[in-house]
Short mmCIF file of C-alpha atoms and ligand atoms in Angstrom, two decimals:
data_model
loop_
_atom_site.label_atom_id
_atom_site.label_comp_id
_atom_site.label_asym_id
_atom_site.label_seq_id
_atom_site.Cartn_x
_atom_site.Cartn_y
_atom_site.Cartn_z
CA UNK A 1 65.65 10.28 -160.13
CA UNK A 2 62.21 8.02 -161.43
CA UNK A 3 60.48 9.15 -158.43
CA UNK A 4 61.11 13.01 -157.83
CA UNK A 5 58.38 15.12 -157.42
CA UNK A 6 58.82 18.23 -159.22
CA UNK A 7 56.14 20.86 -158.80
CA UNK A 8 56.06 24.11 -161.04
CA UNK A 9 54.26 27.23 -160.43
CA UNK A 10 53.92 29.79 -162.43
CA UNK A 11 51.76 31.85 -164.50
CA UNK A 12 50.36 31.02 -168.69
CA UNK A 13 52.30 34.57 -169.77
CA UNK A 14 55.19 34.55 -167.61
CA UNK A 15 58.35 34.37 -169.95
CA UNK A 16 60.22 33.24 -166.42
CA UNK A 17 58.15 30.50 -165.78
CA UNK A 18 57.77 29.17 -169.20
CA UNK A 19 61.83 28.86 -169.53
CA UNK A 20 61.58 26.11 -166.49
CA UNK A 21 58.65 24.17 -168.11
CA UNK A 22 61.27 24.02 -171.30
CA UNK A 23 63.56 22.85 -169.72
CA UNK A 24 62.32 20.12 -167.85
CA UNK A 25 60.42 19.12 -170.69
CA UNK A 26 63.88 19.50 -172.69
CA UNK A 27 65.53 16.66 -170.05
CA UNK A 28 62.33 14.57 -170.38
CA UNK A 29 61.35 15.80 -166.75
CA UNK A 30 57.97 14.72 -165.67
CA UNK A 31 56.36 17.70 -163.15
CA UNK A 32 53.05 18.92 -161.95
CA UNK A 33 52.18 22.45 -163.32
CA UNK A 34 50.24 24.90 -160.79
CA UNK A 35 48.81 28.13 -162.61
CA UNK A 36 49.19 30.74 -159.98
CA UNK A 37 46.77 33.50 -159.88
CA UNK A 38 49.03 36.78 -159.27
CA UNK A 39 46.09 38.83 -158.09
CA UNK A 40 45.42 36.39 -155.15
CA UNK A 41 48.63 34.44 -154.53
CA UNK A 42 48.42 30.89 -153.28
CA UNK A 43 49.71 29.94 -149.52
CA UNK A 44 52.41 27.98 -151.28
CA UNK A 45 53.74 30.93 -153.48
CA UNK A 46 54.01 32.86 -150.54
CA UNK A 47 55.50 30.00 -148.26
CA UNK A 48 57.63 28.91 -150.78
CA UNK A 49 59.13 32.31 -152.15
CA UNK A 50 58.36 34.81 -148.66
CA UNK A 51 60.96 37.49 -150.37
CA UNK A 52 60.12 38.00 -153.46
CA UNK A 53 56.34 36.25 -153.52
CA UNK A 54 57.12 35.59 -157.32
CA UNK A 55 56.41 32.93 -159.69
CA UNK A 56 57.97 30.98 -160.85
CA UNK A 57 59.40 28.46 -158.39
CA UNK A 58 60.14 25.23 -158.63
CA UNK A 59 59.42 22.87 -155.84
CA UNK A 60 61.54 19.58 -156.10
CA UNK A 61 60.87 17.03 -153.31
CA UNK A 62 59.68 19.52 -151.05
CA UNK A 63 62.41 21.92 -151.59
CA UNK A 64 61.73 25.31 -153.47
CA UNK A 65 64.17 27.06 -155.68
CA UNK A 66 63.08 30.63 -156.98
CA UNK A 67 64.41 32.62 -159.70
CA UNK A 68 64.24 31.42 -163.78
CA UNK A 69 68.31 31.61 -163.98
CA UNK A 70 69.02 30.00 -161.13
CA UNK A 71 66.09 27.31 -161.44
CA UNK A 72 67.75 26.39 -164.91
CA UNK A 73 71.06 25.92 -163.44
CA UNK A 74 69.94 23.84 -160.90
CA UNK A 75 67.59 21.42 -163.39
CA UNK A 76 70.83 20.93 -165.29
CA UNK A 77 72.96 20.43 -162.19
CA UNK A 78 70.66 17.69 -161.02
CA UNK A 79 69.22 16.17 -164.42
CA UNK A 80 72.64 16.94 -166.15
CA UNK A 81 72.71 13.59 -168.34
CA UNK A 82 70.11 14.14 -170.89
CA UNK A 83 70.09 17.68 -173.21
CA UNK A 84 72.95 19.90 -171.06
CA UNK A 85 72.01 23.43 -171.45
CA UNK A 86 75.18 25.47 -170.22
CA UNK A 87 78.07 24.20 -172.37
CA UNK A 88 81.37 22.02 -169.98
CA UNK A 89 83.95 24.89 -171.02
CA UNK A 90 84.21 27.72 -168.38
CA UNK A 91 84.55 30.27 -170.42
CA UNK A 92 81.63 29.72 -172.44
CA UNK A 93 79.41 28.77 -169.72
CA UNK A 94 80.79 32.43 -168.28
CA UNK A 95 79.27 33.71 -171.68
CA UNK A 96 76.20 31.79 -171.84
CA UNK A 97 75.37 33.82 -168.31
CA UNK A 98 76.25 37.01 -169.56
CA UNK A 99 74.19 36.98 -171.92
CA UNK A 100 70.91 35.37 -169.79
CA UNK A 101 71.54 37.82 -167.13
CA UNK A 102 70.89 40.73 -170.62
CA UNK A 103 68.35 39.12 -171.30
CA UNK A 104 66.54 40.08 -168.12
CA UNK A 105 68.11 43.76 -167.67
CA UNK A 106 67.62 44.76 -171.17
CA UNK A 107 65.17 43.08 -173.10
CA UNK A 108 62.01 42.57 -170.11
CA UNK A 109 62.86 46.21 -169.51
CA UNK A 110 63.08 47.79 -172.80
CA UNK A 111 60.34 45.27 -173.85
CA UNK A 112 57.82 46.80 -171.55
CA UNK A 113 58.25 49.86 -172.94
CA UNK A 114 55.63 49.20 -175.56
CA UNK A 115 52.73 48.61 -172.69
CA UNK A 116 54.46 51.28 -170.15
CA UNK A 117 54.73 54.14 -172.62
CA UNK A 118 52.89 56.43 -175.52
CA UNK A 119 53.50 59.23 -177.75
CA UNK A 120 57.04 60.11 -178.06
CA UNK A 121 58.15 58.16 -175.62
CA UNK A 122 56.88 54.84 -176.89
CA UNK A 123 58.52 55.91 -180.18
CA UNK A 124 61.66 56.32 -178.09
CA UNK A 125 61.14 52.74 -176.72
CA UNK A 126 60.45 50.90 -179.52
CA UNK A 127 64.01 52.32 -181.21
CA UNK A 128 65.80 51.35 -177.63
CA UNK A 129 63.63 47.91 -178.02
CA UNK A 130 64.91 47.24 -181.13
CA UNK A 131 68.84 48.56 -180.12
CA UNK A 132 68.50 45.98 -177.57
CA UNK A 133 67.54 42.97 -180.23
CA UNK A 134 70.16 43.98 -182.31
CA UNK A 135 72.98 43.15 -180.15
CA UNK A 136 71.44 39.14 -179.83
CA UNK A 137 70.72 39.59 -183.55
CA UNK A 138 74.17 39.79 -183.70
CA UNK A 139 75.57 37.18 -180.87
CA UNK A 140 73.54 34.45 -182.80
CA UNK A 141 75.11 35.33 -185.84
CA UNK A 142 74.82 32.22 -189.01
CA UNK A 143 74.54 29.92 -185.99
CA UNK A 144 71.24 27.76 -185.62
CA UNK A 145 71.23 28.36 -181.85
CA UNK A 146 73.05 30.56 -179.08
CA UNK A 147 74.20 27.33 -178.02
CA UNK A 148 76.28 26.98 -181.51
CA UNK A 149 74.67 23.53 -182.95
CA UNK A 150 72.63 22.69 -179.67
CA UNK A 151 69.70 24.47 -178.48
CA UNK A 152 71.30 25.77 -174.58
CA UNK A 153 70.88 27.91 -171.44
CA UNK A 154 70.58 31.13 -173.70
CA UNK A 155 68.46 29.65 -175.81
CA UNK A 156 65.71 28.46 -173.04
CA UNK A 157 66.73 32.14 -171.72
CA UNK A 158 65.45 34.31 -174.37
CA UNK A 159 63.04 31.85 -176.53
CA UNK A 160 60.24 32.31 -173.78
CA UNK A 161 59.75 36.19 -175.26
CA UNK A 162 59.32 34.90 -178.80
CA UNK A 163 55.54 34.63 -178.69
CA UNK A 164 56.06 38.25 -176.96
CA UNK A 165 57.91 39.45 -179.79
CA UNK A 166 54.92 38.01 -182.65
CA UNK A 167 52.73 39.47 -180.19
CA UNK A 168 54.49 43.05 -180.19
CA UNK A 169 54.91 43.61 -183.76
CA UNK A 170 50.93 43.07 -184.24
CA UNK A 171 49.77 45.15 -180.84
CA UNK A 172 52.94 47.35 -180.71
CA UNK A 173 53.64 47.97 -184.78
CA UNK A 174 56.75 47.25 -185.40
CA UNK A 175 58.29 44.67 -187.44
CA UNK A 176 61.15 43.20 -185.82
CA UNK A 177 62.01 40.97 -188.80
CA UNK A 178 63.07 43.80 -190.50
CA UNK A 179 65.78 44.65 -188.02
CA UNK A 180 66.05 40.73 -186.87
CA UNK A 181 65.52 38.77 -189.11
CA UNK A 182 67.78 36.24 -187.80
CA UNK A 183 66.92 36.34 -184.27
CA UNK A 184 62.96 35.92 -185.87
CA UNK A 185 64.15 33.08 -187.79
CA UNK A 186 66.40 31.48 -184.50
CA UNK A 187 62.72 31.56 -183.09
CA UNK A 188 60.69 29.74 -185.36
CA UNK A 189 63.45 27.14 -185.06
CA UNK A 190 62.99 26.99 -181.51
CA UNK A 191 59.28 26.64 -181.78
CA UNK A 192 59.55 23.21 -184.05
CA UNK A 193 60.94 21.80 -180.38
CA UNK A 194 57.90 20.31 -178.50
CA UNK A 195 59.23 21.62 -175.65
CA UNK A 196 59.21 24.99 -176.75
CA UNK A 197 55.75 24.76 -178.31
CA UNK A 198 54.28 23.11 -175.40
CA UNK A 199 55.37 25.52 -173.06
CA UNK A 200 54.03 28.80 -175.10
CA UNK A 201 51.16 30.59 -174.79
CA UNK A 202 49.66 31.49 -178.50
CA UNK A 203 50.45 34.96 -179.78
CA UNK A 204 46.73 36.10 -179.50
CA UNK A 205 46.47 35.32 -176.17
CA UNK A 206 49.77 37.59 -175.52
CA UNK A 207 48.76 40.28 -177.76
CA UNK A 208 44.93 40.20 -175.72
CA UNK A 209 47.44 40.65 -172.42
CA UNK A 210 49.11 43.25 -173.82
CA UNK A 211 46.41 45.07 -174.06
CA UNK A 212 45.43 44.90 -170.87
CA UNK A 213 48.47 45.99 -169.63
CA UNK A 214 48.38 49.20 -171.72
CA UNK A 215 44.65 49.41 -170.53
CA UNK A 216 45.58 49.23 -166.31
CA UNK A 217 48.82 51.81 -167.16
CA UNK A 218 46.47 54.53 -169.20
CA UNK A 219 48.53 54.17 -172.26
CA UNK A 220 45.81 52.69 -174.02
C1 LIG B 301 61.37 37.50 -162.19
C2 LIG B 301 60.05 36.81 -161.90
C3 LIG B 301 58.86 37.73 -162.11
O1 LIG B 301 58.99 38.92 -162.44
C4 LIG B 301 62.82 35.43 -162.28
O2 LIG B 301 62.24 34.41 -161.85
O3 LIG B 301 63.65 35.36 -163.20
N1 LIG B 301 63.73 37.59 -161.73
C5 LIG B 301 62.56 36.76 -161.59
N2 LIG B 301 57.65 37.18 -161.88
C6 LIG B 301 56.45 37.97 -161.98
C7 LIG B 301 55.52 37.40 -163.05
S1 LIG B 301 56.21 37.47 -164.66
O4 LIG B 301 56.24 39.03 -165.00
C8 LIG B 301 55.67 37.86 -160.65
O5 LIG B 301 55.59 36.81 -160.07
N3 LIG B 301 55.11 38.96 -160.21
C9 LIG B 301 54.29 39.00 -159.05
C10 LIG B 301 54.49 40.24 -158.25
O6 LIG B 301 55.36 41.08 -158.59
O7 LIG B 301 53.76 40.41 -157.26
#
């Protein structure tokens, strides 16, 4: 597999995208990295994913694969002999989707509460935000990593909003420490991996986009 070309593109503050660039960097995968502007979408974007014309998507010897979930599964499919993400047994590999597929109906949702909403409702938000952390606050338990020992699919999953959540308890004030404190903790952990901290964008940076997005949806 020396002489795959693997092409990623994707956007600095997308949480989907940045979960492939970990884990190709996690399996030592060499790939070109295309910043996509969003506002003007490239010819390849749209050639590349024509039905949902989303980053990211991952282009591996010509052949495009959209969708962060299923992307992952497929880099550990094909590069499965270095750093597995989804465990061998079924029924943990069952769980380890369960809780990825959460991760992208409850916390992008009730995360984008705090640049969607104000007033009451953003109060409202931030408690469902928090509801929502809770319940990984309490999946991860005393273990170092969803993954129990080994940093794994859930992991790569959710550790692309940590930046997002440092960035939300400046912009958005709340601490989620104070609720989390594990789940903060499980994150700092994750950012001593290179791949992790190579992959991120810094905190400011999110917390500037973050208030943009309040800015173009008048909650600002
Ligand atoms: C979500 C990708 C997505 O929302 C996945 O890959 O997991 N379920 C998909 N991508 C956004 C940028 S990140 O917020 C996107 O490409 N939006 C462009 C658009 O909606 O036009």
């Amino acid at each position: 597999m020396g002489d795959d070309e693997v092409i990623v593109l994707g956007t600095v503050f997308s949480m989907f995208s940045m979960r492939v660039r970990v884990a190709l960097s996690e399996k030592g995968i060499k790939y070109e990295y295309r910043e996509e502007d969003l506002g003007n979408k490239s010819p390849l974007l749209l050639q590349t994913n024509p039905i949902h014309k989303k980053i990211p998507v991952l282009i591996h010897n010509g052949k495009p694969i959209c969708e962060s979930l299923i992307i992952l599964e497929y880099i550990d499919e094909v590069w499965k002999d270095k750093s597995p993400l989804l465990p061998s047994n079924p029924y943990q590999r069952a769980q380890a989707r369960f809780w990825a597929d959460l991760v992208d109906k409850k916390v992008y949702t009730s995360a984008s509460n705090i640049w969607r909403k104000k007033g009451e409702e953003l109060e409202e938000g931030k408690k469902e935000f928090i509801e929502v952390l809770k319940l990984f606050e309490a999946e991860l338990g005393d273990k170092p990593y969803f993954g129990g020992d080994r940093f794994g699919f859930l992991d790569v999953a959710l550790v692309t909003y940590y930046n997002w959540f440092q960035a939300i308890e400046i912009c958005g004030n709340i601490s989620i420490k104070e609720h989390c404190p594990k789940l903060m903790a499980w994150g700092e952990r994750c950012m001593e991996k290179e791949s992790v901290a190579k992959s991120a964008a810094d905190v400011k940076t999110v917390c500037d986009f973050i208030m943009v997005l309040k800015k173009r949806n008048g909650v600002a």
